[in-house]
Amino acid sequence: MKLSTKGRYGVKAMFDLAQHFGEGPIALKGIAERQGISEHYLEQLMAVLRKAGLVKSIRGAQGGYILAREPENITVGEIIRVLEGPLAPTECVSEEDPEMCKNAPTCITRTIWQKMRESLAEVVDSITLADMVRDAEKLKGQENLMYYI
Amino acid sequence: MKLSTKGRYGVKAMFDLAQHFGEGPIALKGIAERQGISEHYLEQLMAVLRKAGLVKSIRGAQGGYILAREPENITVGEIIRVLEGPLAPTECVSEEDPEMCKNAPTCITRTIWQKMRESLAEVVDSITLADMVRDAEKLKGQENLMYYI
DNA sequence: ACAAAACCGATAAAAATACTCGGATATGAT
DNA sequence: ATCATATCCGAGTATTTTTATCGGTTTTGT
């Protein structure tokens, strides 16, 4: 049940874009450096995110990437699904057009995969990039507080 | 976030053993046939489950496998962890001795992976093999009911 | 014109997955 | 005792996925 680097890097990169939202296009190089990701590899992931309509790109000098929507309107679930495919632990419980085997209607294990998918979806679909930015700010505030105690 | 065949086959096989619990040793061949799994491959998975103490094996003619504990006391979570490793989507939020990177304490994405793991664990740790057998019986009852309507 | 930066396609090493095969060993039934 | 039945064990292997790397093309602000 591991997440591959695609999903991990993708969420990190999108979080980085959310933190710099409103500052114009953010260059891939900076994102890769701040998040500790191979630049060329991240480029491929950004292409996927762009084709999925989650980010916009501006080419040429001073170009970069911008979130296609406000951070409030992009969930972690969307990002992961775009980069890793459906959240479902098996094909037979995919959100859309699941490939069910012939005994799916009476398959008991299937009900378990379904519950796993639903539980996971509830978590990732409820977290937006704005939430992450807010949490990061909060954490930063707590750090400063520590110096005064 | 896919489950590999290891976890899927493992849960299916353990469910099969639970359905036949009390009938003495169940041969691998039968399990493989009923669940549609390659016999030799399942053998390897059973070895892992045996070493983890989830099943006992009886060698020789009329031999086979038996659940090491009552179906009430074996959860789906245990089976999946044994065959697939920790439920955690990343190493840094593993249940025991997680391999954290140096910025783990302030890592915002890490809190997400943590929530995913917790949510998933809650589901799979709350389902026992006995629950699955009960659900299967219930489903069978409903099928019979359909003929009478 | 130039440098910055996204875009694109190909390649490739490494790891994981999903088996397959052949034989060794144990044991209940005849 | 023999034999068929089953588990046990180690090795091999084709395929896929992952995780990149590389080199060049195009776009565009300065």
Short mmCIF file of C-alpha atoms (C1' of nucleotides) in Angstrom, two decimals:
data_model
loop_
_atom_site.label_atom_id
_atom_site.label_comp_id
_atom_site.label_asym_id
_atom_site.label_seq_id
_atom_site.Cartn_x
_atom_site.Cartn_y
_atom_site.Cartn_z
CA MET A 1 0.00 0.00 0.00
CA LYS A 2 2.92 2.32 -0.62
CA LEU A 3 2.65 5.58 -2.44
CA SER A 4 5.25 5.91 -5.18
CA THR A 5 7.48 8.95 -5.53
CA LYS A 6 5.10 10.23 -8.20
CA GLY A 7 2.38 10.89 -5.68
CA ARG A 8 4.74 12.04 -2.95
CA TYR A 9 6.69 14.41 -5.18
CA GLY A 10 3.52 15.62 -6.83
CA VAL A 11 1.89 16.61 -3.55
CA LYS A 12 5.10 18.26 -2.37
CA ALA A 13 5.42 20.25 -5.59
CA MET A 14 1.80 21.33 -5.52
CA PHE A 15 2.17 22.35 -1.89
CA ASP A 16 5.19 24.43 -2.89
CA LEU A 17 3.13 26.12 -5.58
CA ALA A 18 0.38 26.78 -3.06
CA GLN A 19 2.85 28.40 -0.67
CA HIS A 20 3.93 30.74 -3.46
CA PHE A 21 0.45 31.28 -4.84
CA GLY A 22 -0.01 34.85 -6.00
CA GLU A 23 3.68 35.41 -6.69
CA GLY A 24 3.47 34.70 -10.39
CA PRO A 25 5.06 31.74 -12.18
CA ILE A 26 7.34 29.56 -10.05
CA ALA A 27 10.27 27.92 -11.83
CA LEU A 28 10.65 24.17 -11.72
CA LYS A 29 14.24 24.51 -10.63
CA GLY A 30 13.28 26.25 -7.41
CA ILE A 31 10.55 23.75 -6.60
CA ALA A 32 12.92 20.84 -7.19
CA GLU A 33 15.58 22.40 -4.99
CA ARG A 34 13.27 23.32 -2.12
CA GLN A 35 11.56 19.93 -2.11
CA GLY A 36 14.66 17.86 -2.81
CA ILE A 37 13.47 16.31 -6.05
CA SER A 38 15.29 15.58 -9.30
CA GLU A 39 14.48 18.45 -11.64
CA HIS A 40 14.11 16.37 -14.77
CA TYR A 41 11.94 13.80 -13.07
CA LEU A 42 9.68 16.45 -11.59
CA GLU A 43 9.32 17.93 -15.06
CA GLN A 44 7.59 14.75 -16.19
CA LEU A 45 5.22 14.87 -13.25
CA MET A 46 4.39 18.51 -13.91
CA ALA A 47 3.50 17.60 -17.49
CA VAL A 48 0.96 15.11 -16.16
CA LEU A 49 -0.45 17.66 -13.73
CA ARG A 50 -0.67 20.22 -16.50
CA LYS A 51 -2.51 17.88 -18.86
CA ALA A 52 -4.90 17.09 -16.01
CA GLY A 53 -5.61 20.79 -15.62
CA LEU A 54 -4.22 21.20 -12.13
CA VAL A 55 -1.41 23.60 -13.06
CA LYS A 56 -0.77 26.13 -15.80
CA SER A 57 2.65 26.70 -17.30
CA ILE A 58 4.28 29.84 -18.62
CA ARG A 59 7.11 29.21 -21.04
CA GLY A 60 10.21 31.24 -21.67
CA ALA A 61 12.36 33.37 -19.39
CA GLN A 62 10.78 34.24 -16.02
CA GLY A 63 8.32 31.43 -16.77
CA GLY A 64 7.25 28.62 -14.49
CA TYR A 65 4.17 26.99 -13.07
CA ILE A 66 1.05 28.31 -11.36
CA LEU A 67 -1.84 26.47 -9.76
CA ALA A 68 -4.73 26.37 -12.22
CA ARG A 69 -7.18 26.96 -9.37
CA GLU A 70 -7.09 28.53 -5.95
CA PRO A 71 -5.44 26.37 -3.26
CA GLU A 72 -8.84 26.06 -1.54
CA ASN A 73 -10.17 24.24 -4.58
CA ILE A 74 -7.43 21.65 -5.08
CA THR A 75 -7.44 18.55 -2.91
CA VAL A 76 -4.65 16.11 -2.18
CA GLY A 77 -6.95 13.39 -3.52
CA GLU A 78 -7.04 14.96 -6.96
CA ILE A 79 -3.26 15.19 -7.14
CA ILE A 80 -2.72 11.61 -6.05
CA ARG A 81 -5.33 10.25 -8.44
CA VAL A 82 -3.81 12.10 -11.38
CA LEU A 83 -0.31 10.81 -10.68
CA GLU A 84 -0.96 7.37 -9.24
CA GLY A 85 -4.25 6.37 -10.76
CA PRO A 86 -7.40 5.50 -8.80
CA LEU A 87 -7.11 5.28 -5.02
CA ALA A 88 -8.71 1.84 -5.08
CA PRO A 89 -6.56 -1.00 -3.73
CA THR A 90 -7.93 -3.21 -6.52
CA GLU A 91 -9.32 -2.62 -10.01
CA CYS A 92 -12.70 -4.04 -9.03
CA VAL A 93 -13.51 -1.12 -6.72
CA SER A 94 -12.28 1.79 -8.84
CA GLU A 95 -14.38 4.92 -8.61
CA GLU A 96 -15.36 4.92 -12.28
CA ASP A 97 -15.96 1.89 -14.49
CA PRO A 98 -14.37 -0.68 -12.21
CA GLU A 99 -13.22 -3.86 -13.93
CA MET A 100 -15.17 -6.37 -11.92
CA CYS A 101 -14.60 -10.10 -12.12
CA LYS A 102 -17.59 -12.34 -12.66
CA ASN A 103 -18.09 -13.13 -8.98
CA ALA A 104 -17.81 -9.51 -7.87
CA PRO A 105 -21.44 -9.29 -6.67
CA THR A 106 -20.90 -12.02 -4.10
CA CYS A 107 -17.22 -11.39 -3.40
CA ILE A 108 -16.63 -10.78 0.28
CA THR A 109 -13.06 -9.57 -0.05
CA ARG A 110 -14.32 -6.99 -2.52
CA THR A 111 -16.38 -5.32 0.19
CA ILE A 112 -13.17 -4.88 2.16
CA TRP A 113 -11.30 -3.25 -0.73
CA GLN A 114 -14.29 -0.98 -1.11
CA LYS A 115 -14.16 0.12 2.51
CA MET A 116 -10.43 0.75 2.22
CA ARG A 117 -10.94 2.94 -0.83
CA GLU A 118 -13.76 4.90 0.78
CA SER A 119 -11.79 5.48 3.94
CA LEU A 120 -8.74 6.64 2.03
CA ALA A 121 -10.78 8.88 -0.25
CA GLU A 122 -12.47 10.55 2.70
CA VAL A 123 -9.08 11.56 4.07
CA VAL A 124 -7.39 12.82 0.92
CA ASP A 125 -10.47 14.46 -0.56
CA SER A 126 -10.99 16.49 2.59
CA ILE A 127 -7.53 18.05 2.58
CA THR A 128 -6.95 21.04 0.31
CA LEU A 129 -3.68 22.76 -0.53
CA ALA A 130 -4.97 25.75 1.43
CA ASP A 131 -5.27 23.52 4.50
CA MET A 132 -1.66 22.48 4.09
CA VAL A 133 -0.44 26.06 3.78
CA ARG A 134 -2.44 27.01 6.87
CA ASP A 135 -0.97 24.09 8.83
CA ALA A 136 2.52 25.07 7.74
CA GLU A 137 1.96 28.63 8.98
CA LYS A 138 0.63 27.30 12.27
CA LEU A 139 3.68 25.09 12.73
CA LYS A 140 5.96 28.02 11.99
CA GLY A 141 4.17 30.09 14.63
CA GLN A 142 4.65 27.36 17.20
CA GLU A 143 8.36 27.24 16.46
CA ASN A 144 8.73 30.95 17.15
CA LEU A 145 6.74 30.54 20.33
CA MET A 146 9.29 28.03 21.60
CA TYR A 147 12.03 30.62 21.73
CA TYR A 148 10.05 32.79 24.13
CA ILE A 149 9.29 30.09 26.68
CA MET B 1 -2.09 2.80 -3.71
CA LYS B 2 -2.74 -0.61 -5.20
CA LEU B 3 -2.64 -3.78 -3.21
CA SER B 4 -0.49 -6.44 -4.90
CA THR B 5 -1.69 -9.96 -5.50
CA LYS B 6 0.18 -10.99 -2.36
CA GLY B 7 -2.23 -9.15 -0.12
CA ARG B 8 -5.28 -9.95 -2.22
CA TYR B 9 -4.52 -13.66 -2.52
CA GLY B 10 -3.49 -13.83 1.11
CA VAL B 11 -6.78 -12.42 2.38
CA LYS B 12 -8.72 -14.68 0.03
CA ALA B 13 -6.83 -17.76 1.18
CA MET B 14 -7.22 -16.88 4.86
CA PHE B 15 -10.94 -16.28 4.29
CA ASP B 16 -11.16 -19.72 2.68
CA LEU B 17 -9.48 -21.25 5.73
CA ALA B 18 -11.89 -19.39 7.99
CA GLN B 19 -14.87 -20.76 6.07
CA HIS B 20 -13.55 -24.27 6.60
CA PHE B 21 -12.41 -23.68 10.17
CA GLY B 22 -13.03 -26.75 12.32
CA GLU B 23 -12.88 -29.19 9.39
CA GLY B 24 -9.25 -30.15 9.97
CA PRO B 25 -6.37 -29.35 7.61
CA ILE B 26 -7.33 -27.79 4.27
CA ALA B 27 -5.14 -28.64 1.29
CA LEU B 28 -3.50 -25.85 -0.67
CA LYS B 29 -4.81 -27.30 -3.92
CA GLY B 30 -8.40 -26.81 -2.88
CA ILE B 31 -7.81 -23.27 -1.68
CA ALA B 32 -6.07 -22.36 -4.91
CA GLU B 33 -8.87 -23.84 -7.02
CA ARG B 34 -11.71 -22.25 -5.09
CA GLN B 35 -10.06 -18.85 -5.01
CA GLY B 36 -8.60 -18.98 -8.53
CA ILE B 37 -4.96 -18.62 -7.55
CA SER B 38 -1.83 -20.31 -8.90
CA GLU B 39 -1.08 -23.16 -6.52
CA HIS B 40 2.69 -22.75 -6.51
CA TYR B 41 2.49 -19.03 -6.00
CA LEU B 42 0.04 -19.38 -3.15
CA GLU B 43 2.45 -21.86 -1.56
CA GLN B 44 5.00 -19.09 -1.17
CA LEU B 45 2.45 -16.80 0.42
CA MET B 46 1.37 -19.52 2.83
CA ALA B 47 5.00 -19.97 3.89
CA VAL B 48 5.10 -16.29 4.84
CA LEU B 49 1.82 -16.56 6.74
CA ARG B 50 3.09 -19.66 8.53
CA LYS B 51 6.34 -18.02 9.57
CA ALA B 52 4.33 -15.07 10.85
CA GLY B 53 2.28 -17.44 13.00
CA LEU B 54 -1.05 -16.87 11.29
CA VAL B 55 -1.49 -20.43 10.01
CA LYS B 56 -0.26 -23.87 11.02
CA SER B 57 0.62 -26.53 8.49
CA ILE B 58 0.24 -30.29 8.62
CA ARG B 59 2.55 -32.13 6.26
CA GLY B 60 2.00 -35.40 4.44
CA ALA B 61 -1.10 -37.06 3.08
CA GLN B 62 -4.39 -35.56 4.27
CA GLY B 63 -2.32 -32.59 5.36
CA GLY B 64 -2.98 -28.94 4.73
CA TYR B 65 -3.33 -25.63 6.52
CA ILE B 66 -5.31 -24.48 9.56
CA LEU B 67 -5.73 -21.03 11.03
CA ALA B 68 -3.37 -20.68 13.98
CA ARG B 69 -6.05 -18.77 15.90
CA GLU B 70 -9.81 -18.55 15.87
CA PRO B 71 -11.26 -16.47 13.01
CA GLU B 72 -12.47 -13.93 15.59
CA ASN B 73 -8.88 -13.21 16.51
CA ILE B 74 -7.34 -12.69 13.08
CA THR B 75 -7.82 -9.36 11.36
CA VAL B 76 -7.45 -8.43 7.72
CA GLY B 77 -4.89 -5.85 8.81
CA GLU B 78 -2.58 -8.51 10.21
CA ILE B 79 -2.71 -10.52 7.00
CA ILE B 80 -2.03 -7.53 4.78
CA ARG B 81 0.85 -6.29 6.94
CA VAL B 82 2.50 -9.71 6.90
CA LEU B 83 2.33 -10.01 3.12
CA GLU B 84 2.68 -6.41 1.96
CA GLY B 85 4.65 -4.77 4.72
CA PRO B 86 3.47 -1.79 6.79
CA LEU B 87 0.22 -0.12 5.76
CA ALA B 88 1.94 3.26 5.69
CA PRO B 89 1.97 5.04 2.31
CA THR B 90 5.53 6.19 3.07
CA GLU B 91 8.41 4.88 5.18
CA CYS B 92 8.35 7.96 7.39
CA VAL B 93 4.99 7.08 8.95
CA SER B 94 5.46 3.34 9.50
CA GLU B 95 3.88 1.99 12.67
CA GLU B 96 7.17 0.88 14.20
CA ASP B 97 10.57 2.53 13.83
CA PRO B 98 9.68 4.79 10.90
CA GLU B 99 12.61 5.96 8.81
CA MET B 100 12.11 9.69 9.08
CA CYS B 101 13.98 12.20 7.00
CA LYS B 102 15.64 15.10 8.76
CA ASN B 103 12.77 17.55 8.20
CA ALA B 104 10.10 15.10 9.32
CA PRO B 105 9.12 17.14 12.41
CA THR B 106 8.07 20.10 10.27
CA CYS B 107 7.00 18.17 7.18
CA ILE B 108 3.44 19.01 6.25
CA THR B 109 3.01 16.27 3.68
CA ARG B 110 4.05 13.81 6.36
CA THR B 111 0.96 14.62 8.42
CA ILE B 112 -1.12 13.63 5.42
CA TRP B 113 0.60 10.26 4.98
CA GLN B 114 0.00 9.74 8.69
CA LYS B 115 -3.71 10.38 8.38
CA MET B 116 -3.91 8.03 5.41
CA ARG B 117 -2.22 5.28 7.37
CA GLU B 118 -4.43 5.76 10.41
CA SER B 119 -7.58 5.76 8.34
CA LEU B 120 -6.57 2.61 6.49
CA ALA B 121 -5.50 0.85 9.67
CA GLU B 122 -8.81 1.61 11.34
CA VAL B 123 -10.65 -0.17 8.55
CA VAL B 124 -8.53 -3.27 8.16
CA ASP B 125 -7.85 -3.77 11.86
CA SER B 126 -11.55 -3.72 12.64
CA ILE B 127 -12.43 -6.55 10.24
CA THR B 128 -11.84 -10.12 11.43
CA LEU B 129 -12.05 -13.31 9.42
CA ALA B 130 -15.12 -14.18 11.49
CA ASP B 131 -16.78 -10.98 10.25
CA MET B 132 -16.09 -12.03 6.67
CA VAL B 133 -17.56 -15.50 7.20
CA ARG B 134 -20.65 -13.97 8.79
CA ASP B 135 -21.06 -11.54 5.90
CA ALA B 136 -20.74 -14.39 3.42
CA GLU B 137 -23.47 -16.33 5.21
CA LYS B 138 -25.68 -13.28 5.23
CA LEU B 139 -25.20 -12.77 1.50
CA LYS B 140 -26.05 -16.40 0.86
CA GLY B 141 -29.25 -16.00 2.82
CA GLN B 142 -30.25 -12.99 0.76
CA GLU B 143 -29.70 -14.93 -2.43
CA ASN B 144 -32.09 -17.65 -1.32
CA LEU B 145 -34.59 -15.00 -0.34
CA MET B 146 -34.62 -13.69 -3.88
CA TYR B 147 -36.13 -16.90 -5.21
CA TYR B 148 -39.14 -16.55 -2.98
CA ILE B 149 -40.04 -12.99 -3.94
"C1'" DA C 1 20.73 38.42 -29.45
"C1'" DC C 2 20.77 35.93 -25.31
"C1'" DA C 3 19.74 33.46 -21.48
"C1'" DA C 4 16.15 31.38 -18.92
"C1'" DA C 5 12.88 28.02 -18.70
"C1'" DA C 6 9.26 24.92 -20.30
"C1'" DC C 7 8.55 21.01 -23.66
"C1'" DC C 8 9.46 16.47 -25.74
"C1'" DG C 9 11.02 11.79 -26.78
"C1'" DA C 10 14.15 8.19 -26.03
"C1'" DT C 11 16.69 5.28 -23.18
"C1'" DA C 12 17.89 2.59 -19.22
"C1'" DA C 13 19.17 0.76 -14.63
"C1'" DA C 14 17.02 -1.17 -10.70
"C1'" DA C 15 13.42 -3.04 -8.20
"C1'" DA C 16 9.19 -5.29 -7.62
"C1'" DT C 17 5.78 -8.43 -9.26
"C1'" DA C 18 3.95 -12.71 -10.36
"C1'" DC C 19 4.91 -16.66 -11.34
"C1'" DT C 20 7.17 -21.40 -12.76
"C1'" DC C 21 9.92 -25.53 -12.01
"C1'" DG C 22 12.13 -29.40 -9.90
"C1'" DG C 23 13.05 -31.89 -6.36
"C1'" DA C 24 13.22 -33.06 -1.07
"C1'" DT C 25 10.65 -34.40 2.87
"C1'" DA C 26 6.90 -36.00 5.71
"C1'" DT C 27 2.87 -38.92 6.62
"C1'" DG C 28 -1.78 -41.14 6.50
"C1'" DA C 29 -3.94 -45.02 4.18
"C1'" DT C 30 -3.66 -49.53 2.09
"C1'" DA D 1 6.52 -51.48 3.47
"C1'" DT D 2 4.70 -48.90 -0.26
"C1'" DC D 3 2.46 -45.31 -2.36
"C1'" DA D 4 -0.01 -41.40 -3.18
"C1'" DT D 5 -0.70 -37.08 -1.15
"C1'" DA D 6 0.94 -32.80 0.50
"C1'" DT D 7 3.92 -29.51 2.42
"C1'" DC D 8 8.66 -27.48 2.12
"C1'" DC D 9 12.50 -25.23 -0.16
"C1'" DG D 10 15.54 -22.88 -3.33
"C1'" DA D 11 16.37 -21.27 -7.80
"C1'" DG D 12 15.21 -19.16 -11.98
"C1'" DT D 13 12.65 -15.87 -15.02
"C1'" DA D 14 9.63 -13.00 -17.86
"C1'" DT D 15 7.15 -8.79 -17.36
"C1'" DT D 16 6.08 -4.56 -15.54
"C1'" DT D 17 6.80 -0.57 -12.84
"C1'" DT D 18 9.58 2.69 -10.92
"C1'" DT D 19 12.78 6.24 -11.07
"C1'" DA D 20 15.09 8.42 -13.12
"C1'" DT D 21 18.84 10.52 -16.95
"C1'" DC D 22 20.08 12.76 -21.27
"C1'" DG D 23 19.96 15.66 -25.21
"C1'" DG D 24 17.86 18.55 -27.92
"C1'" DT D 25 13.69 21.95 -29.28
"C1'" DT D 26 10.80 25.80 -28.56
"C1'" DT D 27 9.25 29.86 -26.34
"C1'" DT D 28 9.82 34.39 -24.42
"C1'" DG D 29 11.21 38.24 -21.30
"C1'" DT D 30 15.17 41.36 -20.90
#
